[in-house]
GROMACS .gro file of C-alpha atoms in nm:
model
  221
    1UNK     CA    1  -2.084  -1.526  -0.148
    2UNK     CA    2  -2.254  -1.178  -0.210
    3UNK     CA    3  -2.049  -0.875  -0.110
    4UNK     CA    4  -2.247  -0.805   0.177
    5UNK     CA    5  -2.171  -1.120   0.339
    6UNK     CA    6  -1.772  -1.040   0.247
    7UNK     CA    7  -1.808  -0.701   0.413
    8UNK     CA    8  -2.027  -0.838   0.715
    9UNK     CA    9  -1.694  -1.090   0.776
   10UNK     CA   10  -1.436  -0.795   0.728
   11UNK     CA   11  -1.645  -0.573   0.974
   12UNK     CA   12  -1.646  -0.892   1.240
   13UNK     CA   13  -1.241  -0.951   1.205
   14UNK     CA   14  -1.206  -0.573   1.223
   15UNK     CA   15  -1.400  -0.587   1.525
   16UNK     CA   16  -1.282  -0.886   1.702
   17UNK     CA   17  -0.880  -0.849   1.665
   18UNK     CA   18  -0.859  -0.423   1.616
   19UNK     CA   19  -0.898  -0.217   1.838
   20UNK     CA   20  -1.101   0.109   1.805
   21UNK     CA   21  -0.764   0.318   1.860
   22UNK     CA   22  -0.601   0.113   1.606
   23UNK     CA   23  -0.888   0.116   1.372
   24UNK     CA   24  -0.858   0.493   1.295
   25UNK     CA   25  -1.248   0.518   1.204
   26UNK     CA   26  -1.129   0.933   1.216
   27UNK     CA   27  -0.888   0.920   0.897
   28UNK     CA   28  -1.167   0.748   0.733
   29UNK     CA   29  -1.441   0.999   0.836
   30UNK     CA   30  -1.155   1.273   0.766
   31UNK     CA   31  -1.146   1.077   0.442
   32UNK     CA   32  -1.504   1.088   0.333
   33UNK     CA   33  -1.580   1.456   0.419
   34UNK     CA   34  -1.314   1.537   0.211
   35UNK     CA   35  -1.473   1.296  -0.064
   36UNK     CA   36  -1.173   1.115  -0.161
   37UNK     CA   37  -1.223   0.767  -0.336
   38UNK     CA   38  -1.288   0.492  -0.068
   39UNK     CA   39  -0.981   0.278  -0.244
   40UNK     CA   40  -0.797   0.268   0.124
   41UNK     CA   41  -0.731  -0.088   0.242
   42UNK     CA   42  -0.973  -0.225   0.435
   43UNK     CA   43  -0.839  -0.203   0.828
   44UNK     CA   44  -0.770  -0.603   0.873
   45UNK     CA   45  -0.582  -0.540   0.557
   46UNK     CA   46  -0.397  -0.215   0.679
   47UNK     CA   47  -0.325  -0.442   0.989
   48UNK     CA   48  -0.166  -0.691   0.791
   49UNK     CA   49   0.056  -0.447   0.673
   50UNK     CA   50   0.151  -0.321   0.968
   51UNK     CA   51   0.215  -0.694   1.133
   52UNK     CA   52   0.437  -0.764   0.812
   53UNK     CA   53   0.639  -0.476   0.824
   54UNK     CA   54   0.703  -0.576   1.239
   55UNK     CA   55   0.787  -0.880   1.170
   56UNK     CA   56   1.045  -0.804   0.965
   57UNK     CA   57   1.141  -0.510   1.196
   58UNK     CA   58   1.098  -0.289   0.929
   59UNK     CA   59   1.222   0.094   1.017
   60UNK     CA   60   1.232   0.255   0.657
   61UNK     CA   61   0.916   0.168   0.390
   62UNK     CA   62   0.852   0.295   0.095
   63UNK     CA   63   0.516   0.396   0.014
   64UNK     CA   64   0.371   0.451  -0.349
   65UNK     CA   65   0.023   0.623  -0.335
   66UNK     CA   66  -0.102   0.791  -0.021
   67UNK     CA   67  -0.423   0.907  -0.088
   68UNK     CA   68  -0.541   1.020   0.295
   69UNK     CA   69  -0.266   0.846   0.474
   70UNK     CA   70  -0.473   0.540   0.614
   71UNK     CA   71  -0.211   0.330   0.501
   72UNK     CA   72   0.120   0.524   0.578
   73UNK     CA   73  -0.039   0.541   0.886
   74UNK     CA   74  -0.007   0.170   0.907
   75UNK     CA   75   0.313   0.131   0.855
   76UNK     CA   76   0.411   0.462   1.027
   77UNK     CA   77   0.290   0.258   1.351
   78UNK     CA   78   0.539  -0.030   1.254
   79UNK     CA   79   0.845   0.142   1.217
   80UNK     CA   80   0.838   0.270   1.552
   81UNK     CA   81   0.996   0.589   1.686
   82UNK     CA   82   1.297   0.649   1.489
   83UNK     CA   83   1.180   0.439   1.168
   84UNK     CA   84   1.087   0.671   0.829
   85UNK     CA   85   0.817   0.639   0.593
   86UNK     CA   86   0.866   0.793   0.264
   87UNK     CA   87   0.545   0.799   0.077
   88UNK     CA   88   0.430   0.948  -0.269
   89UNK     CA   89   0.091   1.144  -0.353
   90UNK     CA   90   0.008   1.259  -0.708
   91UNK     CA   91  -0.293   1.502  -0.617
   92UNK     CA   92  -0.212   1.793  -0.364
   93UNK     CA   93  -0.531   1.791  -0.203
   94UNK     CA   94  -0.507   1.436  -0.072
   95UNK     CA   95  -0.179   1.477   0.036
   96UNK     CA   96  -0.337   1.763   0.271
   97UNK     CA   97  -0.585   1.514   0.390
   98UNK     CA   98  -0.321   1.286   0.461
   99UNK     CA   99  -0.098   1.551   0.657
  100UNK     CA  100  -0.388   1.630   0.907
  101UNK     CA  101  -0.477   1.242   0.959
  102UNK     CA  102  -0.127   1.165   0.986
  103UNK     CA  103  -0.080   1.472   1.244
  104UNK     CA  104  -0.400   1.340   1.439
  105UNK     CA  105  -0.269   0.975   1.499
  106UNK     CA  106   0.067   1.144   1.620
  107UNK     CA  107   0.283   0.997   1.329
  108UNK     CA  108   0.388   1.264   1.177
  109UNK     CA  109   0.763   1.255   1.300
  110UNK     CA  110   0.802   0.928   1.098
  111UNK     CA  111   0.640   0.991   0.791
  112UNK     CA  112   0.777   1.204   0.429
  113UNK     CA  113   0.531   1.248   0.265
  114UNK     CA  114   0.599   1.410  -0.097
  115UNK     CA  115   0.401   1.534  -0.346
  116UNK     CA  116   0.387   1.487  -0.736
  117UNK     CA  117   0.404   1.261  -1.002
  118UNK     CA  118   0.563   0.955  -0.819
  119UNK     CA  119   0.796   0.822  -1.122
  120UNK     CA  120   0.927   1.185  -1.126
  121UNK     CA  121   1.022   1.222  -0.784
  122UNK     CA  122   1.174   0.877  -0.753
  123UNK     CA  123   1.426   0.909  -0.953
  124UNK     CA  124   1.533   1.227  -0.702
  125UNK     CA  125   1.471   1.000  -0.427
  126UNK     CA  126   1.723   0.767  -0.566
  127UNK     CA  127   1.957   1.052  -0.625
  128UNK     CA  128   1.993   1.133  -0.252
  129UNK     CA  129   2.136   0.750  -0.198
  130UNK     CA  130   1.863   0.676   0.076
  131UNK     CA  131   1.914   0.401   0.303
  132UNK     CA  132   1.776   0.123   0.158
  133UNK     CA  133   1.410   0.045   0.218
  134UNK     CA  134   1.299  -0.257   0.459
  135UNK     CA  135   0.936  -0.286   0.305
  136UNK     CA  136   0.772  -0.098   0.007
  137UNK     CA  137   0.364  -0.075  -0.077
  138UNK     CA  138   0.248   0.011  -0.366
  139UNK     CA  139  -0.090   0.093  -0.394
  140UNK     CA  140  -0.119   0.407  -0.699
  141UNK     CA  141  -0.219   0.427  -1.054
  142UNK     CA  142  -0.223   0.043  -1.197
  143UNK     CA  143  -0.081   0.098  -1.542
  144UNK     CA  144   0.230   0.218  -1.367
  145UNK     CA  145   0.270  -0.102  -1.138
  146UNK     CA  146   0.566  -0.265  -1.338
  147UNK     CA  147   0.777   0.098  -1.341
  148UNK     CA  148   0.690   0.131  -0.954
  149UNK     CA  149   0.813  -0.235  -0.862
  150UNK     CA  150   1.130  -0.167  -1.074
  151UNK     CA  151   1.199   0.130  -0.837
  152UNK     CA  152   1.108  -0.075  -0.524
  153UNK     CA  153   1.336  -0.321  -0.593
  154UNK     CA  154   1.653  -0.084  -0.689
  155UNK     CA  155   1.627   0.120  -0.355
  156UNK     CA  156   1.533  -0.239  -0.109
  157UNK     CA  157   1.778  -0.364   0.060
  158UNK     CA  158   1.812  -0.838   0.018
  159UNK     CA  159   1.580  -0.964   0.259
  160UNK     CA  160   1.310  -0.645   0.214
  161UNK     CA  161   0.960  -0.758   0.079
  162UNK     CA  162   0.802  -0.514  -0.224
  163UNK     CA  163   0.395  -0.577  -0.186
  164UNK     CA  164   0.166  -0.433  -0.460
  165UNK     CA  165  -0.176  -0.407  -0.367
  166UNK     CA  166  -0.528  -0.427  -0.625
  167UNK     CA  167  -0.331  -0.717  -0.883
  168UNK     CA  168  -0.640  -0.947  -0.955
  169UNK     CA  169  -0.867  -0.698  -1.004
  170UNK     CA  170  -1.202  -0.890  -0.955
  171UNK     CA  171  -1.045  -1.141  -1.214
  172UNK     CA  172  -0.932  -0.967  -1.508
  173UNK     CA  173  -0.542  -0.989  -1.449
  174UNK     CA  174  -0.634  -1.376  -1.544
  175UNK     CA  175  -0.914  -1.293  -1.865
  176UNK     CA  176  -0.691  -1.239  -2.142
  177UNK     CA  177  -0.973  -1.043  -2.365
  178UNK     CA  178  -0.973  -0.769  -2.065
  179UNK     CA  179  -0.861  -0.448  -2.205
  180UNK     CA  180  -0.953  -0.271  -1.895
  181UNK     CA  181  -0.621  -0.028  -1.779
  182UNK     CA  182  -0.593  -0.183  -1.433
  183UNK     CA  183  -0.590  -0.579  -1.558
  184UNK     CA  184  -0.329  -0.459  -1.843
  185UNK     CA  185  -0.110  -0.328  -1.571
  186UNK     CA  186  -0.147  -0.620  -1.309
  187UNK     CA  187  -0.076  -0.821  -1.609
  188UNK     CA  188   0.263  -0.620  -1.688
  189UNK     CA  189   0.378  -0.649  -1.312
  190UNK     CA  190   0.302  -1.026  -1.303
  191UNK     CA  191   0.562  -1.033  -1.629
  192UNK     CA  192   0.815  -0.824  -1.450
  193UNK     CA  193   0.842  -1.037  -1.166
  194UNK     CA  194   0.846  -1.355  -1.311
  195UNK     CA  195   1.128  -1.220  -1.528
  196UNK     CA  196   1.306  -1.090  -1.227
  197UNK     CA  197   1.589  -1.342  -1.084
  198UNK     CA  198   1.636  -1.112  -0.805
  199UNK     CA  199   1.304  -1.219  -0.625
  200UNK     CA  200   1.043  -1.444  -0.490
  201UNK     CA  201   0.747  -1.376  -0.508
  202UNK     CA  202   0.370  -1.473  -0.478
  203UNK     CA  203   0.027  -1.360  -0.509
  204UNK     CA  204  -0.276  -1.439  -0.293
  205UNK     CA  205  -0.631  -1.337  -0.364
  206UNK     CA  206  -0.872  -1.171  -0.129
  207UNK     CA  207  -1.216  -1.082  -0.085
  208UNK     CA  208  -1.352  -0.824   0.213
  209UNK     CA  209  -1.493  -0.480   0.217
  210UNK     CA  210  -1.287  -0.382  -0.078
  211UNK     CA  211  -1.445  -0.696  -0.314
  212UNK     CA  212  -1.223  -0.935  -0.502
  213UNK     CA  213  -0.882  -0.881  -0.580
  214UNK     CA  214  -0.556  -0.933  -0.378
  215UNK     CA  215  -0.176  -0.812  -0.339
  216UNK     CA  216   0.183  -0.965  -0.497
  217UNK     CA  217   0.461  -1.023  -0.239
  218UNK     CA  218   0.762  -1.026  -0.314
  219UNK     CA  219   1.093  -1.072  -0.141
  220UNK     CA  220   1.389  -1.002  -0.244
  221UNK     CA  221   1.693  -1.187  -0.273
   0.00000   0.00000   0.00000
């Protein structure tokens, strides 16, 4: 199937089973005025995330990458009054962005958002002796995917699922002659996790708005 008829089927789910308050079509205007890359999930994705995280009543997630906050605003909605989201953002403009869209959709109380190199500031994260985490997305830099799940998985608590976003990467995690940064690093966090005896995990492939690729899931032990 061409990628308009992928999008055309994304755009129907979105509008049969989301509703236009849940769809935040404002973060992603917000989003493209402020011309940041259109790498957000898709919203039936965003709504998966969100229906994961409640079914596991999820109150604290960990979020790697927030770009304008579509996401953390997600799972900001899952965790309910009360619940925490503690999210990373490399670039300081984004993370500006996100403040304002998060602020708009009335979220704000439940998300931390900090700002800066992500495998910097998790280490300090760590420090503090948080709670441990419920649910953590990752969804940042792809070359950094195996270091990021590592961290996921130290500050979960057993029973809390770690899901990576972007890991088949129109099909290049599986085409070995791929030297392409994104399919090197989907390939590293495959390795990791099959190495790791402290989870199960799986990978399913998708194709939508955002093209072909899909997320890991993993659950830990």
């Amino acid at each position: 199937m061409p990628q308009q008829d992928w999008t055309r089927v994304d755009d129907y789910i979105a509008a049969a089973l989301i509703s236009k308050d849940e769809s935040q079509q404002a973060t992603l205007a917000a989003n493209a005025r402020e011309n940041l890359p259109a790498i957000d999930v898709s919203p039936p994705q965003g709504k998966l995330l969100q229906l994961l995280a409640s079914a596991i009543g999820a109150r604290r997630i960990l979020e790697i990458g927030t770009l304008g906050g579509y996401s953390t605003i997600w799972l900001a909605r899952a965790v309910g009054d009360g619940g925490r989201v503690v999210t990373f953002e490399l670039d300081s403009r984004h993370a500006e962005v996100a403040k304002a869209n998060i602020a708009r959709e009335g979220v704000s109380g439940r998300v931390d958002l900090r700002v800066g190199p992500a495998l910097e500031m998790l280490p300090l994260l760590e420090s503090e002796g948080p709670e441990p985490f419920d649910l953590a997305f990752i969804d940042a830099d792809k070359p950094s995917n195996a270091a990021y799940f590592a961290y996921a998985l130290k500050l979960s608590r057993p029973g809390a699922l770690i899901i990576v976003d972007n890991v088949v990467r129109e099909g290049t995690v599986a085409d070995p002659s791929s030297a392409d940064g994104g399919a090197l690093g989907a390939r590293a966090l495959f390795e990791a996790v099959a190495a790791e005896k402290r989870v199960e995990a799986t990978a399913v492939q998708t194709v939508g708005a955002k093209g072909w690729d899909g997320f890991l899931i993993a659950r830990v032990k």
